[in-house]
Every structure is written in C-alpha cells, then in structure tokens.
Short mmCIF file of C-alpha atoms in Angstrom, two decimals:
data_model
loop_
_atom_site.label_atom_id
_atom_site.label_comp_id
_atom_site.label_asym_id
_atom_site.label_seq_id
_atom_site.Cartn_x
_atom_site.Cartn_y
_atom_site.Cartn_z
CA UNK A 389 22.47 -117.72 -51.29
CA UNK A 390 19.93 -114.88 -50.54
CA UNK A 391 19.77 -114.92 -46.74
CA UNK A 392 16.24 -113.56 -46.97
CA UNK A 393 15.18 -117.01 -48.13
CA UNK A 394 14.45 -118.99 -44.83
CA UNK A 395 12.13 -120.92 -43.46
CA UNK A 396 12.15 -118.97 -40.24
CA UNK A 397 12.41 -115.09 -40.70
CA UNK A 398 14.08 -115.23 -37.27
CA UNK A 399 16.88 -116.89 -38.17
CA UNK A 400 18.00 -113.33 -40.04
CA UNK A 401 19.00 -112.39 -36.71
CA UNK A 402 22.25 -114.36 -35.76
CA UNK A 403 22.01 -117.13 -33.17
CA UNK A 404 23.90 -115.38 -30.33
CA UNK A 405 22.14 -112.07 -30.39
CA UNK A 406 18.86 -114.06 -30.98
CA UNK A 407 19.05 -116.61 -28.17
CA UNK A 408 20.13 -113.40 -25.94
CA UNK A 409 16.90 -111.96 -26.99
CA UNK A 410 14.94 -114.67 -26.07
CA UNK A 411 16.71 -115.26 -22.77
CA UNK A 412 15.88 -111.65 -21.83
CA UNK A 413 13.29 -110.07 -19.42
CA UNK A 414 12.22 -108.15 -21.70
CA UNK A 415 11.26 -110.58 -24.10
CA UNK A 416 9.57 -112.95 -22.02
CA UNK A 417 7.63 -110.52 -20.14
CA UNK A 418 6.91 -108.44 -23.17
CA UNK A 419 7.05 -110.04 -26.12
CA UNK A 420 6.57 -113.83 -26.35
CA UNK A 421 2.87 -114.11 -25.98
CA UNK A 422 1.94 -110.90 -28.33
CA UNK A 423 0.83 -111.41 -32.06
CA UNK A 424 0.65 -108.74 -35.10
CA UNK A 425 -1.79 -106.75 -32.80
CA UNK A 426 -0.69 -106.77 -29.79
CA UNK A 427 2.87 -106.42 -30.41
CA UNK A 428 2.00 -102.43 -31.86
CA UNK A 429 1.12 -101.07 -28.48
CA UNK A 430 4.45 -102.91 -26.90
CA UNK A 431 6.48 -101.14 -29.46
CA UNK A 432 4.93 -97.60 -29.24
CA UNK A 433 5.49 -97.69 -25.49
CA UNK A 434 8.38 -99.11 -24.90
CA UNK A 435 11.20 -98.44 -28.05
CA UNK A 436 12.37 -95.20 -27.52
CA UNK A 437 15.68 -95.49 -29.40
CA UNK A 438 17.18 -97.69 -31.91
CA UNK A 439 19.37 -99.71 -30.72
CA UNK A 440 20.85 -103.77 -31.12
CA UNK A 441 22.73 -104.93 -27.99
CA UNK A 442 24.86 -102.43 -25.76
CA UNK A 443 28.49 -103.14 -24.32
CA UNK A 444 27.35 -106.16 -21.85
CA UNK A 445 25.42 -107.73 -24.73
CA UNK A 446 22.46 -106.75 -23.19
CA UNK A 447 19.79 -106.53 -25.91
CA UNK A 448 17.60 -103.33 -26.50
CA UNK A 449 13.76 -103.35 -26.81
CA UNK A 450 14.20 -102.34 -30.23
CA UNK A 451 15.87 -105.22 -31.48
CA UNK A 452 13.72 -107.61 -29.12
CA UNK A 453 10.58 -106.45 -30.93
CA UNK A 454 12.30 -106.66 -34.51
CA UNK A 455 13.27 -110.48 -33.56
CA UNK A 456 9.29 -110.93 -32.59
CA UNK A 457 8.36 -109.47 -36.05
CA UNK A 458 10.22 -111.68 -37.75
CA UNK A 459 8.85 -114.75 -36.04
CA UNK A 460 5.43 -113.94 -36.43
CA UNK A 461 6.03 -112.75 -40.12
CA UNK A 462 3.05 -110.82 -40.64
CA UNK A 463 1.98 -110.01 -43.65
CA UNK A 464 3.38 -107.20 -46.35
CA UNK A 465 0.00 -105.09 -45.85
CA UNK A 466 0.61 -105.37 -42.40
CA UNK A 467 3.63 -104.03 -42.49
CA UNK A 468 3.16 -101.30 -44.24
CA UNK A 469 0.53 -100.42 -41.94
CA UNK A 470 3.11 -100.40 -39.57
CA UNK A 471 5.10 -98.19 -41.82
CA UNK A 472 2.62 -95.20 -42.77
CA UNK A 473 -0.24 -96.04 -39.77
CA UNK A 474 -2.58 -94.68 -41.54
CA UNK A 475 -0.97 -91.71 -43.44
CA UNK A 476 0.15 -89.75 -39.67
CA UNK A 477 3.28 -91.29 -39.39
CA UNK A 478 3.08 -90.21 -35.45
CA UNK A 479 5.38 -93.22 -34.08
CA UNK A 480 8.55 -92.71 -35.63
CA UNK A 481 10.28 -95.82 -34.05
CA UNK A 482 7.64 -98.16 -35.01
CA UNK A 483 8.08 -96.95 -38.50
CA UNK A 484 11.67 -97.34 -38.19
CA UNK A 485 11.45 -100.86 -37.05
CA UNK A 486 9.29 -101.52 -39.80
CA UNK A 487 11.74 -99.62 -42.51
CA UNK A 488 14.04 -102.64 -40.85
CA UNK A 489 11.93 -105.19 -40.75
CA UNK A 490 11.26 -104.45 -44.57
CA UNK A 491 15.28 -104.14 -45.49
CA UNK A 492 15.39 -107.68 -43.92
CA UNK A 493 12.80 -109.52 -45.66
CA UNK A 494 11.80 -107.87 -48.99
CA UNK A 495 13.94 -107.56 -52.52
CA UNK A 496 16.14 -104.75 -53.40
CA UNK A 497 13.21 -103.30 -55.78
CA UNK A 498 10.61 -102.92 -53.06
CA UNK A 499 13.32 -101.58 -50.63
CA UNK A 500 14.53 -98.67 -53.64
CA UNK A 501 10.62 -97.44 -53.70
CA UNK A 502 10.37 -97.63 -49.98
CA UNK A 503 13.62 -95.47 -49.69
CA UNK A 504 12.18 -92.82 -52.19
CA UNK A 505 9.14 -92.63 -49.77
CA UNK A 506 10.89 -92.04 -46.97
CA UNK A 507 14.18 -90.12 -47.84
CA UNK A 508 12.44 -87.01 -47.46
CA UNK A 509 11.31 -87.98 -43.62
CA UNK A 510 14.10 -86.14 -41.17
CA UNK A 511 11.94 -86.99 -37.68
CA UNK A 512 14.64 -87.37 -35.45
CA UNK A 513 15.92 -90.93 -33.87
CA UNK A 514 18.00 -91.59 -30.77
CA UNK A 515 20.40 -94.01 -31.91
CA UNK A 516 22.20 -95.89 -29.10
CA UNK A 517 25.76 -95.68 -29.23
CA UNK A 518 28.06 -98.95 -28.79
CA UNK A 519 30.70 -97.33 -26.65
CA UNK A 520 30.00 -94.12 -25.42
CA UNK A 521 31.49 -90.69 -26.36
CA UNK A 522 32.61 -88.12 -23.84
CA UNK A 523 31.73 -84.79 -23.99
CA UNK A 524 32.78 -82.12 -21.18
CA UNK A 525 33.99 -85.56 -19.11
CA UNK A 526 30.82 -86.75 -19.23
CA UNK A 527 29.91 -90.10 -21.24
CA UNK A 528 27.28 -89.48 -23.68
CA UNK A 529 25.21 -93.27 -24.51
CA UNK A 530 23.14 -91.68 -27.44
CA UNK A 531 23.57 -89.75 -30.81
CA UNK A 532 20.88 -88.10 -33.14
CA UNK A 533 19.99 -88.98 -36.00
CA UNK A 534 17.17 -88.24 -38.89
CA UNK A 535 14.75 -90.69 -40.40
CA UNK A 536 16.44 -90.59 -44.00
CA UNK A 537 19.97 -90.98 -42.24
CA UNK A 538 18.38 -93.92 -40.79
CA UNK A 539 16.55 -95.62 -44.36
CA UNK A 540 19.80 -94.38 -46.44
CA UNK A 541 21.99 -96.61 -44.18
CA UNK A 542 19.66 -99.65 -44.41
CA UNK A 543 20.84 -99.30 -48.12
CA UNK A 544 24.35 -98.34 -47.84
CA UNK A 545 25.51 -99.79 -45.01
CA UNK A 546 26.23 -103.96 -44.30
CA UNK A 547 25.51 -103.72 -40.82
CA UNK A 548 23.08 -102.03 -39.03
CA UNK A 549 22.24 -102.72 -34.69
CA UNK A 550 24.68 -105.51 -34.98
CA UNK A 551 22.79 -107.12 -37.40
CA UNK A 552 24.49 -108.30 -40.96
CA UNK A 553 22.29 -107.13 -43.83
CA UNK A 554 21.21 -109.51 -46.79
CA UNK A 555 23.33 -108.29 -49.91
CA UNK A 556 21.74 -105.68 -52.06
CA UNK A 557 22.84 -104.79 -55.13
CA UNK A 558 23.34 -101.32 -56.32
CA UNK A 559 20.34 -99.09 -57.89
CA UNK A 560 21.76 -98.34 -60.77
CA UNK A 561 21.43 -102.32 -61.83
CA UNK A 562 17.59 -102.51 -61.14
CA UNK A 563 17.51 -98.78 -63.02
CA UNK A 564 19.04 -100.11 -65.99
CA UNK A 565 16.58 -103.41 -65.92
CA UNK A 566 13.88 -100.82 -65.71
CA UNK A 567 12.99 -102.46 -62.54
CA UNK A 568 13.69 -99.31 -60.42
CA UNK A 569 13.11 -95.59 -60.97
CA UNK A 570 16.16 -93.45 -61.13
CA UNK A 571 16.49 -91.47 -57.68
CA UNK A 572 15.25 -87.56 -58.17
CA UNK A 573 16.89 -85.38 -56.15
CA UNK A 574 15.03 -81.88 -55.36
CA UNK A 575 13.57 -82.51 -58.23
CA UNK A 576 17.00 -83.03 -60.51
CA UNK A 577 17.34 -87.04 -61.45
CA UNK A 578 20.49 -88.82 -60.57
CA UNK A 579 21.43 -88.89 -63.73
CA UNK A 580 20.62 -85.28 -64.69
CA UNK A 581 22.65 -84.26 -61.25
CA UNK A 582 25.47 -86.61 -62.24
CA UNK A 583 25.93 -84.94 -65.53
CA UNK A 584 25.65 -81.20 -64.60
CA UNK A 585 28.53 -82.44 -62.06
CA UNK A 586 30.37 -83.46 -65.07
CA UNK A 587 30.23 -80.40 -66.85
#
C-alpha cells in the first residue's frame, strides 16, 4: 500500500519521532497554534539546518515544522508557494522543507518535474550530522551540502532525517509511459548521454 494514502498526512512521520515532536518545547511553543500563514515566518526564523532528531532523540526545528505541515495539509498551490516564494527563492530551508514536504505527499510524476526544476539549484544546506565527525580533535555536528544534493536524495535515497520515504519507482518507468520527460543533462538527454557512453 502507498503510504502517501492516509487520512492524516502526519502519520507519514513514524509514531516515535512524531509523538517526540509533539512532546517538545519547540513544538508547543512554536508550532501548535500556527496555520499555513503563520507557520512561514516560524520556519524562516528558526530552521537553519536540516536536520530529523540528533543522538538524544531530541528533534530539530526542521523536522518539527515538516510534522506541522503535514497536519495542516495545505494546499498544492500553497506549497509551491512555499517552494518558489514568488520566483526569489531567498529562504533556502523553507524551500527545502517544502521539496520534502512534496516527496512525502505527491506521486512520483509530480516529484520527477519538481526534481528537473530544482537540480540545477546548488544554494548550500547545513545538514546535521547523526554522530559527529572529528576533524583536528575537534567534533564537527554539521556537513555541507547543495540544494540538488539535497532534491536528488529525496529521489534516490529510502531514508532521509530519519524519516522512511514512500516507494518511488524509477524514472525510466514513468518515461516509457510517457508520463515523465526524460532527464536532460547540460543539455544532452539521458538517453543521448547513455548512448555516447556506450560507444
């Protein structure tokens, strides 16, 4: 079964990370009174980094606002409001969350024509890491990252901020159902850069 179809978009997010997100300070003091637009000022001011829970299970403002997206499920022109903002694009973590919030709820189609959009975006994102990395003896709790490292592993990837993504199926299926364009690549199709591999 499709997890996308529910009842309650919040249940996408699993019950353990979403009851800790609802138990949190940050949630109640934030988020649990805000609707589609007061939530936008919330996010812009307070996500800084993508993130889903860190090593105490403690979870980040990033995933707290995605839960509170889901639950007020606003509408697809809404969210791509929250996506483009009006053609500036200036709050790159808002449009991440959207990016997200869109892999979560919409069909593999829309998600392929959202990922040509924004393949070519390479803002960069502070991703939080799980554990942290050492560098000179020093732990390091964040990586960087670029928007279309960020949409290309909503696609590839199964799990994303401790989150388990609904199953997607592979491109080339909707390509061949002409239900999907075929990825161009500087301007070279996949198919066109698969074959000059070939040769």
């Amino acid at each position: 079964m499709d997890k996308r179809v529910v009842e309650n978009k919040a249940h996408l997010v699993g019950p353990i990370i979403r009851h800790r997100i609802q138990d949190s300070l940050f949630y109640k003091e934030k988020l649990h009174l805000t609707n589609e637009l007061s939530i936008v000022p919330i996010i812009v001011s307070q996500v800084h980094f993508i993130a889903g829970t860190d090593q105490t299970g403690r979870p980040s403002p990033f995933i707290c606002c995605l839960l509170r997206l889901l639950e007020l499920e606003p509408s697809p022109a809404i969210i791509r409001l929250l996506l483009k903002q009006n053609g500036y694009n200036e709050f790159k973590y808002l449009t991440a969350l959207a990016l997200l919030y869109y892999r979560l709820v919409y069909d593999a189609r829309e998600m392929y024509a959202l990922y040509d959009e924004f393949i070519g975006d390479y803002r960069k994102l502070r991703i939080q890491l799980k554990t942290p990395k050492f560098e000179n003896s020093l732990p390091v709790h964040y990586d960087l990252i670029h928007m279309d490292e960020w949409v290309d592993s909503l696609v590839v990837e199964e799990r994303v901020v401790d989150l388990t993504l609904p199953y997607i199926a592979p491109r080339s299926l909707y390509v061949e159902r002409g239900e999907a364009d075929v990825r161009v690549y500087g301007g070279e199709s996949e198919e066109e850069s698969y074959e000059s591999d070939s040769d």
